[in-house]
PDB file of C-alpha atoms in Angstrom:
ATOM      1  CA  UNK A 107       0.000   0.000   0.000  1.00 41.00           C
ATOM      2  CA  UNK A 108       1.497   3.405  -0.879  1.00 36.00           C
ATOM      3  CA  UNK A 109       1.973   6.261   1.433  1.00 36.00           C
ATOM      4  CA  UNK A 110      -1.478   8.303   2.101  1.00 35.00           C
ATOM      5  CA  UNK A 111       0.353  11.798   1.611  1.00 32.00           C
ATOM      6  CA  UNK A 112       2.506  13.134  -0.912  1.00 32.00           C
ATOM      7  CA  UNK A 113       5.855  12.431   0.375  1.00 30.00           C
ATOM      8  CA  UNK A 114       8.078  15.673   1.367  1.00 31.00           C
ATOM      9  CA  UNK A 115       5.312  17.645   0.201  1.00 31.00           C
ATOM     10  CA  UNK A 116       2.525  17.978   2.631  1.00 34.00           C
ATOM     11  CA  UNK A 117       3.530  17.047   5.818  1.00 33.00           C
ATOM     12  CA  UNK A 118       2.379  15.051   8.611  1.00 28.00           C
ATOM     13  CA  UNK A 119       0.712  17.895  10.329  1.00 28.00           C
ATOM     14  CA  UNK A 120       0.093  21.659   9.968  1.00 32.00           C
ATOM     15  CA  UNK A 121      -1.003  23.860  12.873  1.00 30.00           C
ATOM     16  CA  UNK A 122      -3.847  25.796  13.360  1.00 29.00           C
ATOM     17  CA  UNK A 123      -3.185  28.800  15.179  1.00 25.00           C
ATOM     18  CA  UNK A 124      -6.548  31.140  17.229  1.00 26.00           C
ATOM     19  CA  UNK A 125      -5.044  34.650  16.888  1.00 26.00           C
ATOM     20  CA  UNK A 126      -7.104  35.666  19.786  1.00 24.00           C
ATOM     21  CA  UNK A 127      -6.741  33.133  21.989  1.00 25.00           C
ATOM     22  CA  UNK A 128      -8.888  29.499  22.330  1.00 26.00           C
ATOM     23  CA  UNK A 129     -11.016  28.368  19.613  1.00 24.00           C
ATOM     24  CA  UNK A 130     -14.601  29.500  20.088  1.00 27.00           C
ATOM     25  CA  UNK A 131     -17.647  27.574  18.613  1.00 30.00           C
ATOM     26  CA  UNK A 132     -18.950  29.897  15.997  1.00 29.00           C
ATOM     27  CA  UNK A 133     -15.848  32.251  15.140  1.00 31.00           C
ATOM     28  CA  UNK A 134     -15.419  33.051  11.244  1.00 31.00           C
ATOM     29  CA  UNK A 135     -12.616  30.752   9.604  1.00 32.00           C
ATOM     30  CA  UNK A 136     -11.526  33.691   8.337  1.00 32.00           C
ATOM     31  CA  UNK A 137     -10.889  35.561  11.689  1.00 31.00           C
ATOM     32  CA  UNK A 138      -9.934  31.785  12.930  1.00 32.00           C
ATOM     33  CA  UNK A 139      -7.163  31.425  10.686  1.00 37.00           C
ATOM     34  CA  UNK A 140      -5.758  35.008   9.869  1.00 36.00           C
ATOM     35  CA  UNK A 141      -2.081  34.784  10.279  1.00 33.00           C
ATOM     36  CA  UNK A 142      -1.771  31.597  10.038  1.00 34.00           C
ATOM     37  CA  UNK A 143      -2.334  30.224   6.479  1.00 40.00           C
ATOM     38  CA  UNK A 144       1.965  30.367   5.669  1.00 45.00           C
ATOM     39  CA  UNK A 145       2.772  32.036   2.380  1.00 48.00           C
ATOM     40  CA  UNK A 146       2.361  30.422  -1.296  1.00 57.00           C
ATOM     41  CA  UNK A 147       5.312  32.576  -2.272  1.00 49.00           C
ATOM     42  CA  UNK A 148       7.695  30.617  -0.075  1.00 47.00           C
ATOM     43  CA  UNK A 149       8.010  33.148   3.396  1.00 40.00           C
ATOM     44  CA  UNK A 150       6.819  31.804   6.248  1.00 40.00           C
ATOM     45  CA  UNK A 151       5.224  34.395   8.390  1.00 36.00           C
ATOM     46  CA  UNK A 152       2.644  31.911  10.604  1.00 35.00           C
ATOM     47  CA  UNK A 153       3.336  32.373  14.379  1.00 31.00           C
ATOM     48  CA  UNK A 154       5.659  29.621  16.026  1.00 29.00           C
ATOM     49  CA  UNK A 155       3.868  29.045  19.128  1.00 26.00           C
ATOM     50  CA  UNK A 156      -0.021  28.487  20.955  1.00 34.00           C
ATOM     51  CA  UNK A 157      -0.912  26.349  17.883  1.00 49.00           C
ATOM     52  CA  UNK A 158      -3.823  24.259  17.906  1.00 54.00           C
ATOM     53  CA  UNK A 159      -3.628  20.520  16.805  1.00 69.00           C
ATOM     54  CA  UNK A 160      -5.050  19.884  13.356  1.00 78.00           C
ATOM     55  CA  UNK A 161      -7.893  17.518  13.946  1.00 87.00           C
ATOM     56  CA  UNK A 162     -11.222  16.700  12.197  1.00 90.00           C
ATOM     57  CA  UNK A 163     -12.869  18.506  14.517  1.00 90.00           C
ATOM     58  CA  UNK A 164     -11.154  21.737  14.408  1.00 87.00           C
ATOM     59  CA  UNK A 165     -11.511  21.536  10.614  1.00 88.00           C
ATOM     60  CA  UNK A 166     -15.611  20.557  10.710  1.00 90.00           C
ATOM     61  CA  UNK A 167     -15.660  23.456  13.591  1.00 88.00           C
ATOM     62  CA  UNK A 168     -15.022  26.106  10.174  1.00 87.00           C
ATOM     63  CA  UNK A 169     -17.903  27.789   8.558  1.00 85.00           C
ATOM     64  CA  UNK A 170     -15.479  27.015   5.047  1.00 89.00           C
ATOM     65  CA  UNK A 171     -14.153  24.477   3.092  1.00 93.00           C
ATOM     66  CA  UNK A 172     -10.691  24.387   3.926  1.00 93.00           C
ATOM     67  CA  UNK A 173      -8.085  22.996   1.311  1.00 94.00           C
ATOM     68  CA  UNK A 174      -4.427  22.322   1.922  1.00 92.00           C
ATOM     69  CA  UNK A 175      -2.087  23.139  -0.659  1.00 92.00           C
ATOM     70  CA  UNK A 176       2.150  23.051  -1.435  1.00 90.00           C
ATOM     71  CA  UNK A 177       4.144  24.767  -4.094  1.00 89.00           C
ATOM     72  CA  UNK A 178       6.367  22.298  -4.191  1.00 86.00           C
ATOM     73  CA  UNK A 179       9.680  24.045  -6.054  1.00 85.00           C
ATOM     74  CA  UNK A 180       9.018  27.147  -3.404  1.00 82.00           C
ATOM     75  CA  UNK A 181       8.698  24.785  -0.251  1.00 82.00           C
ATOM     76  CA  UNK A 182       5.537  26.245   1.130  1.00 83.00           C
ATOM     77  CA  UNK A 183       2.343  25.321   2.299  1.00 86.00           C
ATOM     78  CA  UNK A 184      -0.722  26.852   3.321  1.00 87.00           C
ATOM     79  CA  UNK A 185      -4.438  26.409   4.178  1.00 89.00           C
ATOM     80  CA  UNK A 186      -6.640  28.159   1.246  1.00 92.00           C
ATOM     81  CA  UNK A 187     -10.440  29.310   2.188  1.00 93.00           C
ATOM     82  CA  UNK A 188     -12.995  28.220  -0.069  1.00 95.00           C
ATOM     83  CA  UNK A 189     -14.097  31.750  -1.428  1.00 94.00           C
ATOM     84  CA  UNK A 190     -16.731  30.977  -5.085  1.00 95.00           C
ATOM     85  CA  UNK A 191     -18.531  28.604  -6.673  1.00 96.00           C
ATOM     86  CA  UNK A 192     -19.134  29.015 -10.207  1.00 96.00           C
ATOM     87  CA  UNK A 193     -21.223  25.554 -11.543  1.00 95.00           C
ATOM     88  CA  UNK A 194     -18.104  22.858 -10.769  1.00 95.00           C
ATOM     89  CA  UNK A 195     -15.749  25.290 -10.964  1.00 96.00           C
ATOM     90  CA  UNK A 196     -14.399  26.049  -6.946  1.00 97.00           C
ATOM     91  CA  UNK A 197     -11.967  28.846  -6.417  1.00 97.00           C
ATOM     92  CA  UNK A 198      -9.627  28.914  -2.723  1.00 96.00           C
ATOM     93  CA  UNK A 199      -7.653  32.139  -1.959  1.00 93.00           C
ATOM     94  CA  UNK A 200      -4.510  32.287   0.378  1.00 86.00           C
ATOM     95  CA  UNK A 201      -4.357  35.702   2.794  1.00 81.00           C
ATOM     96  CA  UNK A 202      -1.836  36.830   1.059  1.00 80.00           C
ATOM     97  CA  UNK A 203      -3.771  37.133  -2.179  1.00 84.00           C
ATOM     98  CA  UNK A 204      -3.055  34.456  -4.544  1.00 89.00           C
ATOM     99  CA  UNK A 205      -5.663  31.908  -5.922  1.00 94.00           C
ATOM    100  CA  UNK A 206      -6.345  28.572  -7.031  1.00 96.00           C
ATOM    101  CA  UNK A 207      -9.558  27.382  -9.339  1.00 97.00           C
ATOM    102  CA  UNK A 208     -10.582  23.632  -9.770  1.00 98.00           C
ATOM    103  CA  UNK A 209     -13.204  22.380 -11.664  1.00 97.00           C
ATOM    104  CA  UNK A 210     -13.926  18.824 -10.423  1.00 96.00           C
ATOM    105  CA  UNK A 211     -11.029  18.682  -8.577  1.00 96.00           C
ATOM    106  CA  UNK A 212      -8.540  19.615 -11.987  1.00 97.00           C
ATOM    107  CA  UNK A 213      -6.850  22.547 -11.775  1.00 97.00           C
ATOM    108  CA  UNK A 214      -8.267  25.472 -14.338  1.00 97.00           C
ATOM    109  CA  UNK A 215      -6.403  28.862 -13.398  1.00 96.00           C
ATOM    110  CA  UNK A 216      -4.087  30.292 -10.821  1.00 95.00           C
ATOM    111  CA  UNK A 217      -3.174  33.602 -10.148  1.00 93.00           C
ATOM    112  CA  UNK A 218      -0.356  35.689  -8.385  1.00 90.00           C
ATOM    113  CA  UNK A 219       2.055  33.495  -9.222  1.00 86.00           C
ATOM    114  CA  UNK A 220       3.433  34.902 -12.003  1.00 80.00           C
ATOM    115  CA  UNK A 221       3.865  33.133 -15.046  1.00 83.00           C
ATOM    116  CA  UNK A 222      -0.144  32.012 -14.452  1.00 90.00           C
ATOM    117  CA  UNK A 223      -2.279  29.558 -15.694  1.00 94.00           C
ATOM    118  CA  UNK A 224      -4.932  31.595 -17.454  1.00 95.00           C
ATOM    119  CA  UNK A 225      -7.614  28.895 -18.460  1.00 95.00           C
ATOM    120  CA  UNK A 226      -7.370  25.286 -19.822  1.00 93.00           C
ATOM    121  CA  UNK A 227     -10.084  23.169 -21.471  1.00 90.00           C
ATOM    122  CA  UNK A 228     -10.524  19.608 -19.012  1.00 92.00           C
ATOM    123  CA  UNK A 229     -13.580  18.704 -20.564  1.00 90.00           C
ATOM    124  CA  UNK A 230     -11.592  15.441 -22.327  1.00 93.00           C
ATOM    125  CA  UNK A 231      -9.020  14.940 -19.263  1.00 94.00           C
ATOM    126  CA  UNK A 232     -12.168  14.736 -17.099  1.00 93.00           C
ATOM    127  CA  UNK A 233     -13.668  11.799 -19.082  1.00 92.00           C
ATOM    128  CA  UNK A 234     -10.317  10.143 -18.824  1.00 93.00           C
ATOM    129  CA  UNK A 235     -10.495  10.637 -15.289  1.00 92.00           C
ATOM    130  CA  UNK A 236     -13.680   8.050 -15.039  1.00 89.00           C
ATOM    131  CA  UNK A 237     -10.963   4.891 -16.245  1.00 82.00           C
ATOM    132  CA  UNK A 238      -7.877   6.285 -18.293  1.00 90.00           C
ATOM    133  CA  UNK A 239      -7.808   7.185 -22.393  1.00 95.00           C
ATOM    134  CA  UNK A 240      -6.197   9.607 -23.989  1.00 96.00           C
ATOM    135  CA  UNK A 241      -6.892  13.501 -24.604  1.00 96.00           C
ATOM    136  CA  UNK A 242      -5.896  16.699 -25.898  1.00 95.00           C
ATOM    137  CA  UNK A 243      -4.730  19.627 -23.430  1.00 94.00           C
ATOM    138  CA  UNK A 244      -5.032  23.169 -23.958  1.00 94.00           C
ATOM    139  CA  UNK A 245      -2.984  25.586 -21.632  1.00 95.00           C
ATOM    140  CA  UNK A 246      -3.417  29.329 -21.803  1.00 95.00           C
ATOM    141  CA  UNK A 247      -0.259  31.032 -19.501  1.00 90.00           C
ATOM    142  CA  UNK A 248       0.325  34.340 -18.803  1.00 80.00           C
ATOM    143  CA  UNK A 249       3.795  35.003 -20.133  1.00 77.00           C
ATOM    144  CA  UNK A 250       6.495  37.613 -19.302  1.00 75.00           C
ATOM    145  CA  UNK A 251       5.647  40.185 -21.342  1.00 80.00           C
ATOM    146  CA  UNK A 252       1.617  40.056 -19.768  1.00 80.00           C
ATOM    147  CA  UNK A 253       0.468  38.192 -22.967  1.00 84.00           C
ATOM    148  CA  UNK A 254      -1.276  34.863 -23.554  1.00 89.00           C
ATOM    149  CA  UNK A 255       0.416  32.187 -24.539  1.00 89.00           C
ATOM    150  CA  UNK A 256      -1.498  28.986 -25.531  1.00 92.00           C
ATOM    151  CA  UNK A 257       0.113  25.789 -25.827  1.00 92.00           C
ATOM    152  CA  UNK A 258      -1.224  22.389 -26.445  1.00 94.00           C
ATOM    153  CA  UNK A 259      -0.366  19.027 -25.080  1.00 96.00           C
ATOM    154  CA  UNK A 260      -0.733  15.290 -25.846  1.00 97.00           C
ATOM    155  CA  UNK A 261      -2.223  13.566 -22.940  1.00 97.00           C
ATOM    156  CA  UNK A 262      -2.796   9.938 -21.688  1.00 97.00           C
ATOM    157  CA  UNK A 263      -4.266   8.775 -18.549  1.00 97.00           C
ATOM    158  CA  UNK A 264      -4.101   5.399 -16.632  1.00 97.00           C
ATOM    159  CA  UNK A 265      -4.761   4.097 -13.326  1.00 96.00           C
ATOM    160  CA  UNK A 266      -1.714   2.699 -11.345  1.00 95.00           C
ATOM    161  CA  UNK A 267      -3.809   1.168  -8.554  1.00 95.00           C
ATOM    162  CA  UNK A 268      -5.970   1.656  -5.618  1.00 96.00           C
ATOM    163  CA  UNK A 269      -5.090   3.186  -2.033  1.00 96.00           C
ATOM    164  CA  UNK A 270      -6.576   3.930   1.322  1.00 96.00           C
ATOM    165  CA  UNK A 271      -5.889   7.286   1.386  1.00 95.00           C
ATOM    166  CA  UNK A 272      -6.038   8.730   5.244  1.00 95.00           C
ATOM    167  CA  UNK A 273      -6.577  12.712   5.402  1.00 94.00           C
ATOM    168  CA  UNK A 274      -7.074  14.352   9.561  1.00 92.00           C
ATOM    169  CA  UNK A 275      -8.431  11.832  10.714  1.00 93.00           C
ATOM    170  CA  UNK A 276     -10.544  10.683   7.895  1.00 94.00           C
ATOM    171  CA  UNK A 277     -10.215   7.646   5.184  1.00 96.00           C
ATOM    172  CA  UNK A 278     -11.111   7.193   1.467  1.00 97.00           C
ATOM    173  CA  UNK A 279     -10.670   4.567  -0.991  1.00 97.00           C
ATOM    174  CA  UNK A 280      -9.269   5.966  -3.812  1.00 97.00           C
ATOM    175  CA  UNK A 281      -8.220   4.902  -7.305  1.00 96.00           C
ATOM    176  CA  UNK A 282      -4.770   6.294  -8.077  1.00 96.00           C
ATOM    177  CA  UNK A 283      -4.407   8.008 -12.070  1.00 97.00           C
ATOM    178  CA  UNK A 284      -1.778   9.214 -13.742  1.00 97.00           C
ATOM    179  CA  UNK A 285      -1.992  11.741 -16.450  1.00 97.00           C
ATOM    180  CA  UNK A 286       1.342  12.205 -18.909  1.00 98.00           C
ATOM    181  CA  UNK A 287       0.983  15.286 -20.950  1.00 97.00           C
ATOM    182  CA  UNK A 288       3.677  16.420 -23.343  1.00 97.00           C
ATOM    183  CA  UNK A 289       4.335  19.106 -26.339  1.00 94.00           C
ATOM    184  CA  UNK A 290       6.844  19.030 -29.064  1.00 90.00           C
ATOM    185  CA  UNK A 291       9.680  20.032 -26.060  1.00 90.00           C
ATOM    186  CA  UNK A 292       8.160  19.575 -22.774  1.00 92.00           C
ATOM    187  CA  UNK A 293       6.237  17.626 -20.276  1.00 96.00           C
ATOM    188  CA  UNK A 294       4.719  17.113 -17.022  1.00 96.00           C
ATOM    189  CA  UNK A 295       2.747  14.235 -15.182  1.00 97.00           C
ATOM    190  CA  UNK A 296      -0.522  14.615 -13.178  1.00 97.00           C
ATOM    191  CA  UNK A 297      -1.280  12.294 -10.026  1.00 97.00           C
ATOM    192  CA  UNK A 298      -4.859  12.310  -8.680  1.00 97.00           C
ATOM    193  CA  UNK A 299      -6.353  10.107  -6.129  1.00 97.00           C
ATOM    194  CA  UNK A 300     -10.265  10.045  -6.662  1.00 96.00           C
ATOM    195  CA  UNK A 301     -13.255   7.895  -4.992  1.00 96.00           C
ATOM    196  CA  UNK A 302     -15.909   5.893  -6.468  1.00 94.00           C
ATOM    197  CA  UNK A 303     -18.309   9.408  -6.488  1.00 94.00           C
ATOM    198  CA  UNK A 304     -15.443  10.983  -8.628  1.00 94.00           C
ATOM    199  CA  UNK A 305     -14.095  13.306  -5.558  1.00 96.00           C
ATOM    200  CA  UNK A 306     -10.303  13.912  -5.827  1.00 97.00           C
ATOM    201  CA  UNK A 307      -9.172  14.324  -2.534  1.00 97.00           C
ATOM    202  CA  UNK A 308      -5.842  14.799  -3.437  1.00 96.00           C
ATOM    203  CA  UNK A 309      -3.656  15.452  -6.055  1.00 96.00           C
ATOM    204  CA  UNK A 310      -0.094  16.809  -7.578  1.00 96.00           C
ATOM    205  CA  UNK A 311      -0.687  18.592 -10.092  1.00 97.00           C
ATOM    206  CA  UNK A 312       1.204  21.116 -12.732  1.00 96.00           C
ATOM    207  CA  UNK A 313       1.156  25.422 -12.826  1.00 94.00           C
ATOM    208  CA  UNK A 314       3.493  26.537 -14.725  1.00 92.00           C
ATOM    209  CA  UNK A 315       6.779  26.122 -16.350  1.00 90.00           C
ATOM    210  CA  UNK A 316       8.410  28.635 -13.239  1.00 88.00           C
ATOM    211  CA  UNK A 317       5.621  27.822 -10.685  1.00 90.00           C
ATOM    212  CA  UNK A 318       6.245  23.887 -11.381  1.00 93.00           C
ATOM    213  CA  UNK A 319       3.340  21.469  -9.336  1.00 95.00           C
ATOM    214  CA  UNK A 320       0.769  22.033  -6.381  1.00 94.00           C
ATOM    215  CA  UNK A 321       0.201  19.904  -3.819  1.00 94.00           C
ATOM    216  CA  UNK A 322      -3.344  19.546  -2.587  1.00 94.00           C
ATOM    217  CA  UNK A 323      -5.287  17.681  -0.255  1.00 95.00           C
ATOM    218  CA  UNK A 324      -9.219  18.457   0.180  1.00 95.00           C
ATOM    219  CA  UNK A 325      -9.905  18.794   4.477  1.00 93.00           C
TER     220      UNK A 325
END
């Protein structure tokens, strides 16, 4: 059986810290977590001490979704806040501004990051999703001189296996996929782990050329 988190990526634990003192039944995750969500841009400004204990219950004690995330080539994680919902389409903020939007648990756009991910087109990955096939992928990125840039990749998808995947507390069976996407000079490689309802609960996924992959685990 394969590890349930993303090793060196995630963690074993991240702290929840009350800014103004105990948790209190009914406080705002917002006011709940200020200062505390670490920085997507690699700083790490969350206080060192009088954390709380990530459990399922402090997470279930929020009044929103909470979704744990890691920019793996800057080293830092954070909690994002659930903050729209557009149809499927789910975007999470960080308090320091920066963004992240899924649709069905793929990732669509990011932004503050820099070289962004503008839009993409999952319709086809999705339905490879449901048991592996291949697809077309179309990328729009935000490049350095604040134009589009749209580039188009060659995918295939196939499951590797099945896990129990344990998240706080909480466990899902999961079948583990693999999506391999490529151009005529690059590629990158996709890793989702997604239940029998079609729920990815986590996943490693690719940005950006200089942003590189997220991490992300659903709380």
């Amino acid at each position: 059986m394969k590890k349930t988190l993303i090793t060196g990526l995630l963690g074993a634990t991240l702290a929840l810290v009350a800014a103004c003192g105990p948790l209190q039944e009914g406080n705002r995750a917002v006011s709940l977590l200020s200062g505390v969500f670490g920085s997507l841009s690699g700083a790490d400004d969350s206080p060192s001490e009088g954390g709380v204990a990530m459990t399922r219950a402090v997470i279930e004690a929020q009044e929103a979704d909470l979704l744990r995330v890691s920019i793996i080539s800057r080293d830092a994680t954070a909690i994002l806040l659930k903050v729209a919902t557009n149809g499927s389409k789910v975007t999470w903020a960080s308090q320091d501004g920066l963004s992240l939007a899924f649709d069905r648990g793929l990732l669509v756009a990011s932004r503050g990051f820099g070289d962004d991910l503008m839009g993409t087109d999952i319709s086809s990955a999705v339905a490879s999703l449901r048991g592996g096939g291949n697809h077309l992928r179309t990328l729009d990125f935000l490049n350095g001189l604040d134009e589009i840039e749209r580039r188009t990749f060659q995918c295939s998808t196939v499951v590797t296996g099945s896990e129990s995947l344990t998240i706080v507390e909480r466990t899902y069976q999961t079948t583990v996929l693999e999506e391999t996407c490529t151009d005529s000079n690059f590629g990158f490689k996709n890793t989702y782990w997604r239940d029998r309802d079609g729920t990815i609960w986590q996943s490693r996924q690719w940005i950006s050329v200089q942003t590189g992959y997220l991490g992300y685990q659903r709380l």
